[in-house]
Coordinates of C-alpha atoms and ligand atoms in Angstrom, one line a residue:
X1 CA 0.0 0.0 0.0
X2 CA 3.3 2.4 0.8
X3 CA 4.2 1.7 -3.0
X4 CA 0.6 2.8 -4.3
X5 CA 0.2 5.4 -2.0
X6 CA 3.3 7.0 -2.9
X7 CA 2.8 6.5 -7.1
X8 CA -0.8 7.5 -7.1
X9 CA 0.1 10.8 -4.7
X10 CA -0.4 14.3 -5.6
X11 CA 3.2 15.0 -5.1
X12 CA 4.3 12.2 -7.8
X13 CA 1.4 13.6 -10.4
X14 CA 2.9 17.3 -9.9
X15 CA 6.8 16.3 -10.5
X16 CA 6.4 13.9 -13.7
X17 CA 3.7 15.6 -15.4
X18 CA 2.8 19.3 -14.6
X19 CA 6.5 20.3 -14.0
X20 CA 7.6 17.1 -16.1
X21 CA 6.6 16.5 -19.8
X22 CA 3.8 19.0 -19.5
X23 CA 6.4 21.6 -18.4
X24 CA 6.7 24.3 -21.4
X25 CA 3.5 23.2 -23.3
X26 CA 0.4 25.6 -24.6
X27 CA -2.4 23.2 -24.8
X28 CA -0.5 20.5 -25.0
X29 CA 1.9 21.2 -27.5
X30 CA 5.1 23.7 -28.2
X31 CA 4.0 27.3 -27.9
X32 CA 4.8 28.0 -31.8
X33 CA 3.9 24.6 -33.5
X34 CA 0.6 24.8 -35.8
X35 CA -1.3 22.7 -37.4
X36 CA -0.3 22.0 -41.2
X37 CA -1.0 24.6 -44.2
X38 CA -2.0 22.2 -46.4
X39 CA -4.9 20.5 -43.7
X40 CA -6.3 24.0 -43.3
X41 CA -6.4 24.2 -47.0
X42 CA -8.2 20.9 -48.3
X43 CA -11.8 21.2 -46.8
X44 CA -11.8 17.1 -46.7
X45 CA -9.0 16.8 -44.7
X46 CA -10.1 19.4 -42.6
X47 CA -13.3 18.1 -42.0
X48 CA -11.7 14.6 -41.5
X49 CA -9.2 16.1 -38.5
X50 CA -12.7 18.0 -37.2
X51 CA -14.6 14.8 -37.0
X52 CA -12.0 12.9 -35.3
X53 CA -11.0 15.4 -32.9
X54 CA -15.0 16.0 -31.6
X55 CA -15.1 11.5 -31.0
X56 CA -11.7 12.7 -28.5
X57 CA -13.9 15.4 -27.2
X58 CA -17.0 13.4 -26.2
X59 CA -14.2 10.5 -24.7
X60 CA -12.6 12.9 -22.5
X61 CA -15.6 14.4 -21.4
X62 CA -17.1 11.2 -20.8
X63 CA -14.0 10.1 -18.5
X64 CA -13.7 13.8 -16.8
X65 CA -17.7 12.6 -15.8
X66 CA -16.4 9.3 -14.5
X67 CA -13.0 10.1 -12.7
X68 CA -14.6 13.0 -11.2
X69 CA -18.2 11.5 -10.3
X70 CA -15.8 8.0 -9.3
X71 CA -14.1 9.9 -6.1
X72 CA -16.9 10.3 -3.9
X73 CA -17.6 6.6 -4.1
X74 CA -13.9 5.5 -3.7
X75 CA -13.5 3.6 -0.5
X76 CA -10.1 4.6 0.6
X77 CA -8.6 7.9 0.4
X78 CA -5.6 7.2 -1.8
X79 CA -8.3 6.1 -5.1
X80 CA -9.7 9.4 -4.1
X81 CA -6.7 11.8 -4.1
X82 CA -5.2 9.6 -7.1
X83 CA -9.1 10.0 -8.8
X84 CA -8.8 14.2 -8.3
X85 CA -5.8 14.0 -10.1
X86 CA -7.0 12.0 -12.9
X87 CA -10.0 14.7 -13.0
X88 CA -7.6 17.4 -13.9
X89 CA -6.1 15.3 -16.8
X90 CA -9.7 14.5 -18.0
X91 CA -10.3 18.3 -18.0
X92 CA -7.0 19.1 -19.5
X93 CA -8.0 16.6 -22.3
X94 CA -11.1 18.0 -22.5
X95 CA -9.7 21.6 -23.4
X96 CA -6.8 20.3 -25.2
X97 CA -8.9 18.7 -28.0
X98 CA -11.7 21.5 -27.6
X99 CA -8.9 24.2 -28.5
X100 CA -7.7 21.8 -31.2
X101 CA -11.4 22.0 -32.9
X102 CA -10.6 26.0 -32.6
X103 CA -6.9 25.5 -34.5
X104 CA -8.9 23.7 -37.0
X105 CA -11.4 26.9 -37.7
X106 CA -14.3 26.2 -35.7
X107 CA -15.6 29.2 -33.8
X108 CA -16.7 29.0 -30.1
X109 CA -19.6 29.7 -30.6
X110 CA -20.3 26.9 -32.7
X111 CA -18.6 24.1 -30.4
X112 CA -21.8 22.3 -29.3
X113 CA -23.7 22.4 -32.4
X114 CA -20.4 20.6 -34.1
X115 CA -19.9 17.8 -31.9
X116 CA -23.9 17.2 -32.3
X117 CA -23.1 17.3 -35.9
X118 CA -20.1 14.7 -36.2
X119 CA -20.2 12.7 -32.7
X120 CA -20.4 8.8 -33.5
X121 CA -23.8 7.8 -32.1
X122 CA -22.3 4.8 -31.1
X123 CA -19.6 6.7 -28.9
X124 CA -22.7 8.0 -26.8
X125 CA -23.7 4.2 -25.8
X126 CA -20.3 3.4 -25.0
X127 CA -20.6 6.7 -22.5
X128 CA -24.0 6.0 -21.4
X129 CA -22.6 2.7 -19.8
X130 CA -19.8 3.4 -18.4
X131 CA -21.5 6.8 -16.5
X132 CA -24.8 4.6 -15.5
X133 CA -22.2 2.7 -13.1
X134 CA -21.1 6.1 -11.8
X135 CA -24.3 7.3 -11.5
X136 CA -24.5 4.4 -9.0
X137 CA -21.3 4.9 -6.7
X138 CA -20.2 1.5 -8.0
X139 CA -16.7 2.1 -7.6
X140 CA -15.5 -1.6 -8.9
X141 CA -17.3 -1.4 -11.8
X142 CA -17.0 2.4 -12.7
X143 CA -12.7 2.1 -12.7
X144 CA -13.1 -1.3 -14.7
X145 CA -15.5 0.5 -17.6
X146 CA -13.1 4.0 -16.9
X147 CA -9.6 2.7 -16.0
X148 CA -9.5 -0.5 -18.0
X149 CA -12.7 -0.4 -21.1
X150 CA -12.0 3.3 -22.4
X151 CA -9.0 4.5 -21.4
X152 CA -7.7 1.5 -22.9
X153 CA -9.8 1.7 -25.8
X154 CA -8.2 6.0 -25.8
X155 CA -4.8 4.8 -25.6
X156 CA -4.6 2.5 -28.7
X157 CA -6.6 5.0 -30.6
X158 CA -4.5 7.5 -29.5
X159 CA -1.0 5.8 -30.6
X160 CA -2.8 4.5 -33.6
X161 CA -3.5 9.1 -34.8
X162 CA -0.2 9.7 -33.4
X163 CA 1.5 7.3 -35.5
X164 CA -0.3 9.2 -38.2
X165 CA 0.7 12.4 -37.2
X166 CA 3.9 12.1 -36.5
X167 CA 4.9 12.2 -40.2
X168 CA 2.4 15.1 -41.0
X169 CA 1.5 16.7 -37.8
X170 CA 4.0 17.2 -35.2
X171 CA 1.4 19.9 -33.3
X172 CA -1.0 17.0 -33.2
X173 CA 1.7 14.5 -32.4
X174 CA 2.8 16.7 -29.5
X175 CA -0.7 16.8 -27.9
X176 CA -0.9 13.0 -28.5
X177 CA 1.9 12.1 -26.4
X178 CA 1.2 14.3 -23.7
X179 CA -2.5 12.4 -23.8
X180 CA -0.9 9.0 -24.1
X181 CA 1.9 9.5 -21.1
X182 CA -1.2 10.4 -18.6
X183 CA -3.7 7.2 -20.0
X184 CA -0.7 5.2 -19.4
X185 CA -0.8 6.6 -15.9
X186 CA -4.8 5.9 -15.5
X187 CA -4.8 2.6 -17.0
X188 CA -2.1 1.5 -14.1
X189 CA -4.2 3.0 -11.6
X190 CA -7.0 0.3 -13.1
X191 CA -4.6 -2.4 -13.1
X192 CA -3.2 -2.1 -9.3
X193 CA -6.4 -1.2 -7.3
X194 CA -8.9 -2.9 -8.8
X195 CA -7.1 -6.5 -8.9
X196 CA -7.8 -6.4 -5.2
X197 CA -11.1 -5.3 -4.5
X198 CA -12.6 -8.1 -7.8
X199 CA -10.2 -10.6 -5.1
X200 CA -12.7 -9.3 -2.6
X201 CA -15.5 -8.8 -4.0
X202 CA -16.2 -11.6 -6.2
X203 CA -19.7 -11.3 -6.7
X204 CA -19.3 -8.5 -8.7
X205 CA -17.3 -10.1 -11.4
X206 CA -20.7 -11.4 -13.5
X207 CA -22.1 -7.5 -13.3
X208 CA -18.8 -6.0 -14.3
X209 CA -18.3 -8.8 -17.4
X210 CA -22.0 -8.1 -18.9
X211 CA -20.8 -4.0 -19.0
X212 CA -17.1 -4.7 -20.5
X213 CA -19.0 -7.1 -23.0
X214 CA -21.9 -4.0 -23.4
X215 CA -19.3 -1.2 -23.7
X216 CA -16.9 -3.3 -26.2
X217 CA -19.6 -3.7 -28.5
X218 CA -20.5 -0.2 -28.4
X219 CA -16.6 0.4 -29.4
X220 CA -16.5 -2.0 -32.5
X221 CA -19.6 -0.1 -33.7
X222 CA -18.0 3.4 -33.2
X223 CA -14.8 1.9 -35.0
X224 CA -16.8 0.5 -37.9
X225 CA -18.5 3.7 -38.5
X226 CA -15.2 5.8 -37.8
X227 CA -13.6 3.8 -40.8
X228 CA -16.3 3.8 -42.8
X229 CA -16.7 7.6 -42.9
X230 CA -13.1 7.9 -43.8
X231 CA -12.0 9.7 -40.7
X232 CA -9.1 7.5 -40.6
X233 CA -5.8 8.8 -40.3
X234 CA -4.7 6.6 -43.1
X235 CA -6.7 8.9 -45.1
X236 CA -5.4 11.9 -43.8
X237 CA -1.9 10.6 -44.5
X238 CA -2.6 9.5 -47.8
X239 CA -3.6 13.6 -48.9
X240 CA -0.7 15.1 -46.7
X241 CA 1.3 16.7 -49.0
X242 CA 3.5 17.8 -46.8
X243 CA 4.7 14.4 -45.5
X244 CA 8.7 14.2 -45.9
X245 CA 10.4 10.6 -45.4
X246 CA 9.0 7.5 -45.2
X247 CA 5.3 6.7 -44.4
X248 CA 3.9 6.2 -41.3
X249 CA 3.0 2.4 -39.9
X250 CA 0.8 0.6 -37.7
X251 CA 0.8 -2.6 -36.0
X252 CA 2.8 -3.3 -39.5
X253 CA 0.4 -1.8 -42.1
X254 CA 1.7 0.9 -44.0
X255 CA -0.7 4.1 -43.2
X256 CA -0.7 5.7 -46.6
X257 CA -1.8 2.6 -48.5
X258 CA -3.4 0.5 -45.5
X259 CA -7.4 0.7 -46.6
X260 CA -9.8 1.6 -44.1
X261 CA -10.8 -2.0 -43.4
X262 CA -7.4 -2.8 -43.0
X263 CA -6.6 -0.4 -40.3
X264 CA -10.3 -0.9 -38.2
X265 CA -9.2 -4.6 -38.1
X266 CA -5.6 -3.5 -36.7
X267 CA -6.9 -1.0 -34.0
X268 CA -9.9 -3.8 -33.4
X269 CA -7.4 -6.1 -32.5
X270 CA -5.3 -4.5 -31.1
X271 CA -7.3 -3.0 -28.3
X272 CA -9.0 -6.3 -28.0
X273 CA -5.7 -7.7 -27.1
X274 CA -5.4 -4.9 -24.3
X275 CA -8.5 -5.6 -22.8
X276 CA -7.7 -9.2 -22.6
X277 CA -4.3 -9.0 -21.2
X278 CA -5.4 -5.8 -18.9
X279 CA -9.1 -7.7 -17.7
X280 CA -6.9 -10.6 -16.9
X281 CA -4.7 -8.9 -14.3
X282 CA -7.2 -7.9 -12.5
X283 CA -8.8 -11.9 -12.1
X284 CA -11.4 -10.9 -15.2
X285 CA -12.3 -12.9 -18.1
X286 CA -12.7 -11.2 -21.4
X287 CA -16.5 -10.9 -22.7
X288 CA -16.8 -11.2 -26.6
X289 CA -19.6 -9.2 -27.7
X290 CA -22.4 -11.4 -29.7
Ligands
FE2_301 FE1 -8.2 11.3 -21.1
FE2_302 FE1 -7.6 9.1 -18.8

């Protein structure tokens, strides 16, 4: 408990990120980096980078309502100061990829009316699961849905666009890795506390198993139609004309000729992988959808 108490404290959170890879960063990336002339040019592209960044949006606002809702029914007080740091991530994530729908030439004013426009209907089920658990105080299953189901479902989509950017969009990139480096901090959290309370709690493993199995089939369907619409960042690499060197790859598919089949089924899987390798930490047993 020393350990966890000590690597889920407020201290630890304030020396590796806030003064740590944080330090120096405007929302998330390098005070002068912007986003490519040629994205801001091609209305397809644009509108491509618009829809993808409004499914982070509705994510991160779905996990600031879960990490923050999640800390008054924590049952120890190192979850709950761990959980009030997480909430300031979410929020950060939040206003990271809200600002990055501004970069892209949305006006303020029009924020709300553009994520009803583009959000994935299927992204809202996913949420609705997940926060009906909050909703509840039911701490063992919120963290699972949170800490294990979407932020491990964020983090591979997030190294999936940052492999993507990376070759086109280094402002993008920038506020990716930041993202990714505190999931990677979240999804640990999942892994060490919640081992121990499914130990205790057994009972609750049937309950928790039918929402993993709800919430994944929610994210397949978000993927599909992701893919489908040709938000994919295969897409966006293939029009970049500003890409110098090689192009990008993921999970071994090469992004600029990968088709959009090709890279759902390599995200699909490799999340899927996550979940079971994560969910079976923690004493769970992976749910395949019907
Ligand atoms: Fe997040
Ligand atoms: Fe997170």
């Amino acid at each position: 408990m020393a350990d966890f108490l000590s690597n889920y404290s407020i201290q630890k959170w304030l020396e590796s990120c806030p003064q740590g890879y944080l330090e120096d960063t405007v929302y998330g990336r390098g005070a002068d980096e912007i986003e490519p002339a040629d994205l801001l040019q091609n209305e397809d592209y644009r509108e491509a980078q618009i829809r993808t960044t409004v499914q982070l949006i509705v994510g991160e606002r779905c996990a600031l309502a879960a990490s923050s809702g999640l800390i008054n029914a924590a049952p120890d007080p190192a979850s709950k100061t761990f959980l009030a740091t997480q909430t300031l991530d979410e929020g950060r994530h939040v206003e990271v990829f809200t600002q990055r729908l501004y970069d892209l030439g949305v006006k303020p004013v029009d924020l709300e009316s553009t994520i009803a426009t583009y959000v994935n209907p299927h992204l809202g089920k996913f949420a609705e699961v997940l926060l009906e658990k909050v909703d509840k105080k039911d701490f063992v299953a919120g963290v699972v849905g949170q800490n294990i189901v979407l932020e491990g479902m964020a983090f591979s989509v997030f190294e999936m666009l940052h492999a993507g950017a990376q070759a086109n969009n280094p402002k993008f990139a920038h506020t990716l890795s930041g993202t990714i480096a505190d999931e990677r901090r979240h999804v640990g959290f999942g892994e060490n506390r919640i081992g121990e309370l499914i130990r205790r709690y057994p009972e609750k493993k049937p309950e928790v198993e039918r929402m993993q199995r709800d919430m994944t089939k929610h994210m397949l369907a978000t993927f599909h139609v992701a893919f489908a619409q040709g938000g994919a960042p295969g897409e966006a690499t293939r029009t970049s004309a500003t890409r110098k060197g090689p192009a990008p790859t993921y999970q071994g598919l090469n992004m600029a000729e990968a088709s959009n089949e090709e890279m759902e089924g390599a995200l699909s899987a490799t999340v899927l992988k996550e979940f079971k390798t994560r969910l079976g930490r923690i004493g769970l047993e992976y749910q395949s959808p019907a």
